[in-house]
Amino acid sequence: RSRRAICAINGIFTYHYAANPVARDEVLRTRDYMEARGPDGAGLWISPDERVALGHRRLAVIDLGAGGAQPMQSADASLIVSFNGEIYNYKELRAGLEARGRTFQTRSDTEVLLHLYAEKGDALVHDLRGMFAFALWDAKKRALLLARDPNGIKPLYYADDGWTIRFASQVKALLAGGKCAGTPDAAGLAGYYMFGFVPEPFTMFTSIRALPAGSTLRVDDIGIHGPRQYFSLADVYRQAEDLPLSARPGTHEVIEALADSVRAHVVSDVPVGAFLSAGVDSGSLVGLMRDTGLAGIPTITVAFDEFAGTRADESILSRKVAQLYGTRHTTRTVTKEELLADLKQILICMDQPSIDGFNTWFVSKAMRETGVKVAISGLGGDELFGGYPSFSQVPRLIRALRLPAVLPGLPKLARRFTCHFRLTEKLGLHPKSAGLLEYAGGYPAAYLLKRALFMPWELGKILGHDVAEEGLRRLDPVAYIAGATSPAPRTPFGRVAVMESAIYMRNQLLRDSDWASMAHGLELRTPLVDHHLQRSVAAYTASRQPQSGKSLLAHAPSTPLPQEIVTRAKTGFGFPTAHWMSKLINIPAPADPLRPSSTSTRALAIALAGTCGLHVPEALLDTSAA
């Protein structure tokens, strides 16, 4: 039987010749802080010279046996790996390795990494299909390799002080080790208040960095080399646009790519469930899961009394989808009282502050209550098939304001004039409206205007002018977006798709899905966030406007989704967090729980900044009520 390694990893390499040996108690403190991510087992390996240590916490998704124990060593003990994730094509990789004469001791995908590295070195990452973060020690070369999957589904953080590198699956775990300073990072703070999440590679702390998605990092006796990027979604879209029309896939090929991704993601020796909303993404995946031969799929929908009888209530339509595909469906009602009861634990597990993730916390909790350890999520469909309003709004904004936006001095002058006379407040406009001209000149700036909670000129009031100035200087948000999405696709659709995937999905949706699911011992799989599928869909959308309402995705299962699902107005994975927490925050409750006001969302972001123990401005938070 196969043995999988969804879990948490950590380690230390004291690479400088004068650095102290590894402290065993520090490794254990860091590892065991992550017990919730891997409650079913723990492992530790320390090199004979005590210069390297690898730790591992395990969630027994398949089979917890000695053959799959980690950290895992090669037969000659020259390679040691600590691995978190799933390699979906490991059977194919194993077959090729065995054909070339390699002998395996286990059935695990972890051992595939050891043999593949022995043949290809760092280039092994190009062969892997899955979600992963791993650390591999090469004793012969005295080198440590850290690697993260193409889309950053699995997290990996590191801290380097010039003598020693430490790494772990969580920021707070590194802090728990006791050797990483908790000094706030101005760039991380600025990024959080602008986006509602901390943009990688920054964290909330100066001493800790995220290994970027699709990157590797090599460390030897000389020091750190990298990070080196091996995958770029922006480059995928650019290459797709350069394909001749005859080489671009049609509808049939994209549907087969969707089915192929789902087949890869449902391979398991335990039941695989699914999050089921009233949307196209999750419903289509459930239909495709049934097409693989699965029957009686456990599905979960979260409902709220506040949404009953409104378009935000997903329970009725999701029940129809469940009946269509014959699932074992559960509708789980979440209340304000349950949120308040769970709030402390949510904030502990959040790792870095985020204004999202509450929804995934409760649907993951509900899924684990049914006894299921593996679940499929529809995350990624909006980014692939243009489901967000930004796909139309950002290009339209640029077309409408491109000319005045490039007039010398006018955009910034207009913003300063508007702010000085508080025109947005007097006219009842969103505070971001002051920057319409200044941020409508190009895609990165227009995207920031669309997605930002607070604009750069507002940060001084929150962080203080010195911290805000330093944070903006180091982060440079427009340049950050441009860099994360370079080389920029040529089509408007491609540009927005890459920005939504590389900025929003990667830094918020995937990160929140990881911590919120792992906190409940649930392995969450995302078939629509698969770089093989992304290549196919990028080539498809490069030559045509994606079908309205994602109808291609809806018709991918052999039994298509009902038309009422396809044509239903998008509501998102709604959750009345701001509405419920309004009594803890010094703001009035939003009139519409599904559409909280900008004031309530901003206040929620400020309140959640305290999840890392950072300062929350008292002028903006009613601390007595909290």
XYZ file of C-alpha atoms in Angstrom:
626
model
C 0.000 0.000 0.000
C 1.134 3.520 -0.676
C 2.111 5.758 2.189
C 1.562 9.504 1.960
C 3.261 12.327 3.771
C 0.823 15.180 4.381
C 2.301 16.754 7.448
C 4.739 19.387 8.656
C 8.501 19.586 8.195
C 11.292 21.527 9.837
C 15.050 21.520 10.216
C 18.327 23.316 10.851
C 21.637 23.444 8.977
C 24.537 25.181 10.757
C 26.493 25.771 7.547
C 29.102 28.265 8.828
C 32.210 26.531 10.160
C 32.098 28.587 13.370
C 28.364 28.072 14.044
C 27.278 26.064 17.059
C 26.029 22.503 16.515
C 22.297 21.892 16.160
C 20.383 22.222 19.418
C 18.110 19.199 19.667
C 15.615 20.932 21.941
C 15.172 23.787 19.423
C 14.404 21.329 16.620
C 11.855 19.564 18.814
C 10.199 22.827 19.925
C 9.765 23.879 16.306
C 8.572 20.449 15.189
C 6.108 19.876 17.986
C 4.574 23.322 17.699
C 3.132 21.904 14.448
C 1.552 18.863 16.088
C -1.928 19.815 14.804
C -0.622 19.481 11.229
C 0.715 16.001 11.951
C -0.897 14.452 15.026
C -0.289 10.803 14.098
C 3.477 10.550 14.347
C 6.807 12.350 14.608
C 10.335 11.804 13.361
C 13.777 13.331 13.853
C 17.129 12.835 12.144
C 20.382 14.509 13.245
C 23.629 14.075 11.321
C 26.572 12.384 13.051
C 28.448 15.704 13.202
C 25.328 17.437 14.611
C 25.436 20.113 11.899
C 22.145 19.133 10.250
C 18.751 18.158 11.642
C 15.487 17.298 9.897
C 12.158 17.004 11.704
C 8.801 15.663 10.620
C 5.206 15.530 11.896
C 2.850 13.092 10.199
C -0.847 12.920 9.384
C -1.718 9.295 8.634
C -3.767 9.840 5.497
C -3.080 6.355 4.163
C -1.029 3.997 6.273
C 1.298 4.804 9.135
C 4.010 2.198 9.012
C 7.748 1.926 9.418
C 8.189 1.805 5.644
C 6.909 5.350 5.283
C 8.596 6.834 8.339
C 10.257 10.211 7.957
C 12.770 11.701 7.689
C 13.578 8.978 5.135
C 17.091 7.882 4.169
C 18.419 6.360 0.966
C 19.827 2.844 1.120
C 23.379 4.144 1.554
C 22.244 6.862 4.017
C 23.784 9.593 1.842
C 20.428 11.264 1.117
C 17.831 12.167 3.742
C 14.499 13.835 3.026
C 11.654 15.345 5.045
C 8.634 15.747 2.789
C 5.205 17.360 3.059
C 2.702 16.798 0.285
C 1.492 14.494 -2.454
C 3.279 13.516 -5.659
C 0.383 12.503 -7.891
C 2.528 11.009 -10.637
C 4.820 9.060 -8.313
C 3.767 5.667 -9.717
C 4.795 6.693 -13.220
C 8.048 8.150 -11.904
C 8.726 4.996 -9.891
C 8.127 2.775 -12.923
C 10.668 4.768 -14.927
C 13.217 4.656 -12.119
C 12.799 0.893 -11.694
C 13.192 0.417 -15.448
C 16.528 2.180 -15.104
C 17.630 -0.283 -12.422
C 16.708 1.457 -9.183
C 15.453 -0.647 -6.271
C 12.770 0.574 -3.862
C 12.349 -0.397 -0.221
C 8.882 1.139 0.300
C 5.734 2.000 -1.648
C 5.894 5.671 -0.718
C 6.067 8.721 -2.952
C 8.721 10.038 -0.555
C 11.238 7.413 -1.673
C 10.683 8.478 -5.274
C 12.188 11.856 -4.344
C 15.385 10.213 -3.094
C 15.923 8.155 -6.252
C 14.923 10.989 -8.580
C 17.318 13.396 -6.860
C 20.116 10.822 -7.136
C 19.610 10.876 -10.910
C 18.758 14.528 -11.578
C 19.807 16.632 -8.615
C 17.895 19.864 -8.147
C 16.225 19.404 -11.543
C 13.986 16.683 -10.077
C 11.340 19.348 -9.398
C 10.552 19.582 -13.123
C 9.298 15.981 -13.090
C 6.976 16.325 -10.103
C 3.213 16.736 -10.359
C 1.605 17.517 -7.055
C 1.674 19.717 -4.002
C 4.864 19.621 -1.990
C 7.435 21.246 0.221
C 10.515 19.239 1.094
C 14.019 19.449 2.510
C 16.647 17.040 1.177
C 20.128 16.677 2.671
C 22.903 15.465 0.370
C 25.637 14.206 2.711
C 28.194 13.653 -0.064
C 27.903 17.234 -1.325
C 27.154 18.629 2.128
C 24.245 20.543 0.651
C 20.633 21.119 1.652
C 17.900 21.495 -0.975
C 14.596 23.192 -0.106
C 11.823 23.050 -2.711
C 8.212 24.144 -3.055
C 5.544 23.139 -5.588
C 4.814 25.285 -8.684
C 1.746 27.065 -7.280
C 2.782 27.179 -3.624
C 0.008 24.922 -2.345
C 2.228 23.740 0.495
C 4.056 26.354 2.605
C 7.723 26.564 3.525
C 9.446 29.318 5.538
C 13.090 29.852 6.387
C 15.318 32.088 8.501
C 18.989 32.693 7.731
C 21.307 34.626 10.042
C 24.478 34.194 7.990
C 25.592 31.211 10.092
C 22.590 28.922 10.307
C 19.451 28.324 8.272
C 16.244 27.203 9.942
C 13.092 26.185 8.107
C 9.565 25.006 8.900
C 6.046 24.701 7.532
C 4.834 27.521 9.790
C 6.091 30.977 10.697
C 5.006 30.607 14.315
C 6.849 27.290 14.566
C 10.130 29.034 13.747
C 9.378 31.616 16.417
C 8.590 28.794 18.863
C 12.089 27.415 18.320
C 13.399 30.445 20.203
C 16.140 31.597 17.816
C 14.184 33.725 15.336
C 13.538 37.319 16.349
C 9.954 38.511 16.414
C 10.765 41.969 15.066
C 7.897 43.181 12.834
C 8.706 43.596 9.158
C 7.526 46.935 7.743
C 7.148 45.433 4.252
C 5.048 42.558 5.574
C 2.887 44.959 7.565
C 2.366 47.256 4.585
C 1.510 44.301 2.376
C -0.975 42.921 4.862
C -2.884 46.176 5.241
C -3.003 46.702 1.499
C -3.967 43.167 0.458
C -5.499 41.520 3.520
C -2.674 38.950 3.422
C 1.120 39.060 3.729
C 2.616 38.807 0.216
C 5.446 36.313 -0.178
C 8.393 36.237 0.224
C 7.703 38.629 3.103
C 6.262 37.549 6.431
C 5.269 39.660 9.409
C 8.815 39.283 10.781
C 12.142 40.528 9.473
C 13.959 37.315 10.355
C 11.668 34.956 8.403
C 11.006 34.614 4.687
C 8.718 32.425 2.604
C 10.335 30.267 -0.035
C 8.432 31.526 -3.107
C 6.121 29.183 -4.969
C 7.819 27.278 -7.771
C 11.288 27.850 -6.310
C 14.214 25.956 -4.874
C 16.878 27.052 -2.403
C 20.268 25.368 -2.061
C 22.459 25.775 1.022
C 26.020 24.496 1.354
C 29.087 25.305 3.464
C 29.472 28.612 1.620
C 25.927 29.760 2.360
C 22.587 30.261 0.619
C 22.156 30.046 -3.167
C 18.790 31.296 -4.387
C 15.874 31.193 -4.216
C 15.803 30.055 -7.833
C 12.490 30.039 -9.681
C 11.797 26.931 -11.761
C 8.128 27.625 -12.618
C 6.380 30.816 -13.733
C 2.659 30.896 -14.447
C 3.163 34.148 -16.331
C 5.596 32.349 -18.616
C 3.024 29.580 -19.112
C 0.546 32.139 -20.447
C 3.163 33.828 -22.641
C 4.166 30.479 -24.155
C 0.503 29.622 -24.702
C -0.027 32.888 -26.567
C 2.920 32.057 -28.847
C 1.501 28.677 -29.874
C 0.200 28.470 -33.439
C -3.588 28.149 -33.614
C -3.289 24.593 -34.868
C -1.435 23.589 -31.680
C -3.910 25.091 -29.231
C -6.318 22.710 -27.507
C -10.028 22.714 -28.211
C -12.925 22.149 -25.856
C -12.537 18.353 -25.904
C -8.845 18.537 -24.984
C -9.523 20.899 -22.072
C -12.289 18.648 -20.756
C -9.904 15.691 -20.918
C -7.267 17.747 -19.063
C -9.841 18.500 -16.357
C -10.750 14.831 -16.058
C -7.066 13.866 -15.961
C -6.375 16.278 -13.091
C -9.335 14.976 -11.102
C -8.235 11.352 -11.672
C -4.787 12.207 -10.311
C -6.182 14.014 -7.266
C -8.641 11.331 -6.113
C -6.121 8.465 -5.892
C -6.322 7.365 -2.253
C -6.800 4.325 -0.038
C -9.288 6.241 2.120
C -12.585 7.928 1.151
C -12.181 11.254 -0.643
C -14.828 13.866 0.084
C -15.566 17.235 -1.488
C -16.546 20.725 -0.458
C -19.788 21.427 -2.318
C -21.169 24.918 -2.820
C -23.857 26.093 -5.229
C -21.163 27.154 -7.711
C -19.846 25.691 -10.937
C -16.333 24.823 -9.700
C -17.137 22.469 -6.830
C -20.183 20.964 -8.531
C -18.245 20.170 -11.696
C -15.471 18.533 -9.700
C -17.959 16.319 -7.874
C -19.381 15.270 -11.245
C -15.888 14.512 -12.547
C -15.090 12.607 -9.356
C -18.104 10.376 -9.984
C -16.911 9.862 -13.566
C -13.716 8.299 -12.181
C -15.846 5.557 -10.625
C -16.275 6.955 -7.120
C -19.721 6.392 -5.613
C -21.339 7.839 -2.519
C -18.831 10.712 -2.355
C -19.017 12.478 1.037
C -19.888 16.145 0.375
C -20.233 19.067 2.770
C -22.024 22.400 2.448
C -21.833 25.085 5.132
C -25.020 27.108 5.776
C -25.889 30.113 7.934
C -29.199 31.182 9.404
C -28.446 34.750 8.289
C -28.422 33.628 4.640
C -31.655 31.567 4.760
C -34.018 32.596 1.979
C -31.432 34.794 0.226
C -29.308 34.246 -2.878
C -26.373 33.634 -0.546
C -27.965 30.440 0.800
C -26.080 27.660 -0.998
C -27.732 24.755 0.815
C -30.724 24.311 -1.529
C -28.863 24.201 -4.846
C -25.947 22.236 -3.432
C -28.442 19.622 -2.252
C -29.744 19.335 -5.821
C -26.193 18.816 -7.111
C -25.606 16.181 -4.416
C -28.754 14.343 -5.520
C -27.711 14.585 -9.179
C -24.379 12.883 -8.486
C -25.543 10.557 -5.704
C -23.290 11.897 -2.938
C -23.553 11.343 0.805
C -24.363 14.947 1.529
C -24.263 16.892 4.787
C -25.402 20.468 5.300
C -23.673 21.899 8.336
C -25.053 25.083 9.928
C -22.487 27.396 11.516
C -23.556 30.009 14.060
C -22.052 33.157 15.500
C -21.709 31.381 18.851
C -19.568 28.674 17.249
C -17.343 31.273 15.602
C -16.775 33.038 18.904
C -16.082 29.713 20.621
C -13.504 28.777 17.962
C -12.050 32.251 17.477
C -9.050 31.879 19.789
C -7.990 28.619 18.161
C -8.569 30.055 14.682
C -6.230 32.957 15.394
C -3.579 30.613 16.809
C -3.693 28.366 13.742
C -3.848 31.273 11.279
C -0.029 31.568 11.464
C -0.021 34.889 9.581
C -2.927 37.344 9.673
C -5.527 37.049 6.930
C -8.998 38.490 6.434
C -10.082 35.162 4.916
C -9.911 31.502 5.910
C -12.833 31.420 8.344
C -14.981 29.707 5.728
C -12.408 26.974 5.068
C -11.940 26.479 8.823
C -15.582 25.545 9.332
C -16.110 23.483 6.187
C -12.907 21.550 7.050
C -14.150 21.086 10.598
C -17.467 19.801 9.272
C -15.764 17.385 6.886
C -13.594 15.909 9.651
C -16.694 15.461 11.806
C -17.856 12.945 9.192
C -14.609 10.986 9.591
C -13.166 11.992 6.193
C -9.443 12.862 6.042
C -9.106 13.877 2.372
C -11.261 16.428 0.543
C -11.425 18.045 -2.886
C -11.834 21.823 -3.153
C -12.944 23.849 -6.198
C -10.351 26.527 -5.465
C -8.710 27.809 -8.651
C -11.647 27.687 -11.039
C -12.264 31.431 -11.029
C -8.620 32.103 -11.846
C -8.620 29.596 -14.731
C -11.934 30.469 -16.339
C -12.391 34.150 -15.574
C -14.932 33.943 -12.759
C -13.988 37.155 -10.933
C -15.364 40.623 -11.745
C -11.749 41.773 -12.123
C -11.538 40.033 -15.512
C -13.880 42.639 -16.958
C -13.434 45.522 -14.530
C -9.643 45.922 -14.650
C -9.365 46.108 -18.476
C -12.409 48.390 -18.605
C -10.883 50.732 -16.012
C -7.652 50.954 -17.985
C -9.439 51.629 -21.277
C -11.588 54.357 -19.725
C -8.838 56.231 -17.889
C -5.640 55.439 -19.757
C -5.342 58.899 -21.340
C -5.815 61.120 -18.257
C -3.743 58.649 -16.228
C -0.635 59.409 -18.287
C -0.921 63.188 -18.210
C 2.131 64.480 -16.311
C 1.395 65.310 -12.697
C -2.397 65.237 -13.027
C -3.165 61.825 -11.431
C -1.168 62.445 -8.252
C -2.439 66.012 -7.981
C -6.037 64.783 -8.305
C -5.509 62.223 -5.557
C -3.911 64.753 -3.173
C -6.670 67.278 -3.855
C -9.371 64.652 -3.222
C -7.756 63.471 0.018
C -7.040 66.978 1.324
C -10.654 68.057 0.956
C -11.983 64.609 1.977
C -14.113 64.491 -1.146
C -14.626 60.714 -1.091
C -16.076 60.948 2.407
C -18.292 63.932 1.545
C -19.553 62.297 -1.631
C -20.037 58.878 -0.025
C -17.433 57.194 -2.252
C -15.013 54.415 -1.397
C -11.721 55.888 -0.058
C -9.849 54.161 -2.891
C -11.700 56.339 -5.406
C -9.172 59.109 -4.789
C -6.590 57.055 -6.698
C -8.645 56.339 -9.826
C -6.455 58.390 -12.127
C -3.173 57.589 -10.390
C -3.704 53.822 -10.550
C -5.491 53.364 -13.872
C -2.487 53.617 -16.153
C -1.498 49.948 -16.246
C -2.511 46.456 -15.171
C -0.440 46.088 -11.965
C -1.599 49.457 -10.604
C -5.227 48.938 -11.659
C -5.189 45.504 -10.045
C -3.903 47.014 -6.794
C -6.716 49.565 -6.928
C -9.221 46.745 -7.437
C -7.917 44.377 -4.759
C -6.460 46.650 -2.075
C -8.058 47.119 1.333
C -6.035 50.257 2.051
C -4.155 52.253 -0.548
C -0.511 53.253 -0.014
C -1.322 56.853 0.957
C -3.564 55.593 3.802
C -0.930 53.465 5.549
C 0.672 56.320 7.477
C -2.444 56.678 9.626
C -2.298 52.990 10.558
C 1.388 52.170 10.826
C 2.874 55.579 11.459
C 4.567 57.498 8.679
C 8.082 56.108 9.238
C 7.012 52.456 9.225
C 4.672 53.041 6.288
C 7.398 54.779 4.291
C 9.898 51.982 4.953
C 7.334 49.286 4.158
C 6.292 50.902 0.894
C 9.902 51.472 -0.110
C 10.826 47.818 0.394
C 7.604 46.290 -0.919
C 6.780 48.802 -3.710
C 3.356 47.210 -4.309
C 2.913 48.086 -7.986
C 6.408 46.839 -8.808
C 5.736 43.754 -6.672
C 2.643 42.877 -8.710
C 4.499 43.535 -11.954
C 7.406 41.330 -10.880
C 5.187 38.476 -9.696
C 3.381 38.462 -13.038
C 6.356 38.848 -15.387
C 6.673 38.230 -18.278
C 3.263 39.862 -18.615
C 0.820 37.999 -20.873
C -0.272 39.961 -23.932
C -4.032 39.451 -23.630
C -6.173 41.233 -21.016
C -7.598 37.880 -19.901
C -4.129 36.381 -19.482
C -2.870 39.359 -17.506
C -5.736 39.261 -15.032
C -5.601 35.448 -14.791
C -1.926 35.562 -13.821
C -2.418 38.416 -11.330
C -5.332 36.657 -9.648
C -3.397 33.384 -9.497
C 0.054 34.658 -8.538
C -1.125 37.337 -6.097
C -4.556 36.578 -4.628
C -4.844 32.806 -5.001
C -1.262 32.046 -4.016
C -0.979 34.386 -1.043
C -4.491 34.179 0.365
C -6.666 31.339 -0.910
C -4.041 28.594 -0.968
C -2.360 29.721 2.238
C -5.660 29.994 4.119
C -6.827 26.648 2.763
C -3.646 24.990 4.008
C -3.682 26.223 7.607
C -7.451 25.979 8.029
C -7.663 22.394 6.741
C -4.485 21.107 8.381
C -5.650 22.463 11.734
C -8.378 19.803 11.556
C -6.137 17.031 10.241
C -7.724 17.291 6.787
C -5.755 16.915 3.565
C -7.175 19.376 1.036
C -6.577 18.747 -2.657
C -7.130 21.307 -5.425
C -7.443 19.730 -8.916
C -7.995 23.139 -10.534
C -4.611 24.307 -9.196
C -2.470 21.944 -11.237
C 0.283 23.209 -13.512
C -0.463 20.581 -16.179
C -4.079 21.745 -16.315
C -3.017 25.393 -16.229
C -0.919 24.896 -19.366
C -3.853 23.390 -21.226
C -6.375 26.031 -20.143
C -3.942 28.906 -20.793
C -3.521 27.713 -24.383
C -7.296 27.401 -24.728
C -8.112 30.877 -23.418
C -5.288 32.498 -25.395
C -7.280 32.298 -28.628
C -10.873 32.745 -27.490
C -12.980 34.490 -24.879
C -13.759 31.972 -22.119
C -17.331 30.751 -22.265
C -19.760 32.790 -20.215
C -20.464 31.401 -16.769
C -17.696 28.817 -17.070
C -20.036 26.595 -19.079
C -17.097 24.541 -20.362
C -16.316 23.481 -16.812
C -19.994 22.861 -16.066
C -20.258 20.530 -19.065
C -17.036 18.639 -18.322
C -18.770 15.844 -16.317
C -20.622 13.193 -18.337
C -23.742 14.439 -16.545
C -23.476 18.241 -16.830
C -24.444 20.631 -14.072
C -28.017 21.972 -14.150
C -28.450 25.252 -16.017
C -29.651 27.012 -12.866
C -26.197 26.431 -11.365
C -24.418 27.685 -14.487
C -26.450 30.894 -14.769
C -26.611 31.648 -11.041
C -25.067 34.984 -10.098
C -21.702 34.514 -8.411
C -21.740 35.033 -4.636
C -18.396 33.547 -3.650
C -17.793 31.380 -0.602
C -19.807 33.791 1.569
C -19.292 33.912 5.308
C -20.772 36.552 7.663
C -17.531 37.062 9.600
C -17.626 40.849 9.679
C -21.313 40.793 10.578
C -20.719 38.459 13.523
C -17.591 40.204 14.741
C -19.028 43.713 14.533
C -19.719 43.736 18.286
C -16.029 43.096 18.918
C -14.997 45.918 16.614
C -15.959 49.554 16.938
C -18.124 49.678 13.800
C -21.816 49.235 12.993
C -22.847 45.823 11.699
C -23.043 45.695 7.884
C -26.593 45.778 6.559
C -25.901 42.884 4.176
C -23.882 40.032 5.770
C -22.848 38.805 2.317
C -21.575 42.228 1.261
C -19.871 43.782 4.278
C -19.044 47.440 3.892
C -15.512 48.572 3.190
C -15.484 50.035 6.698
C -16.257 46.694 8.329
C -13.741 44.790 6.169
C -10.991 47.284 6.933
C -11.746 47.178 10.653
C -11.678 43.367 10.560
C -8.263 43.479 8.887
C -6.947 45.768 11.620
C -8.313 43.519 14.361
C -6.811 40.383 12.815
C -3.353 41.972 12.674
C -3.088 40.941 16.314
C -2.923 37.236 15.385
C 0.881 37.507 15.383
C 0.973 39.483 18.608
C 1.583 42.709 16.707
C 0.388 46.142 17.738
C -3.218 46.971 16.847
C -3.850 50.727 16.742
C -6.203 51.543 19.628
C -7.667 54.472 17.722
C -8.989 52.022 15.138
C -10.106 49.200 17.409
C -12.527 49.249 20.324
C -10.314 47.297 22.708
C -12.761 47.560 25.589
C -15.442 45.742 23.580
C -12.975 43.045 22.506
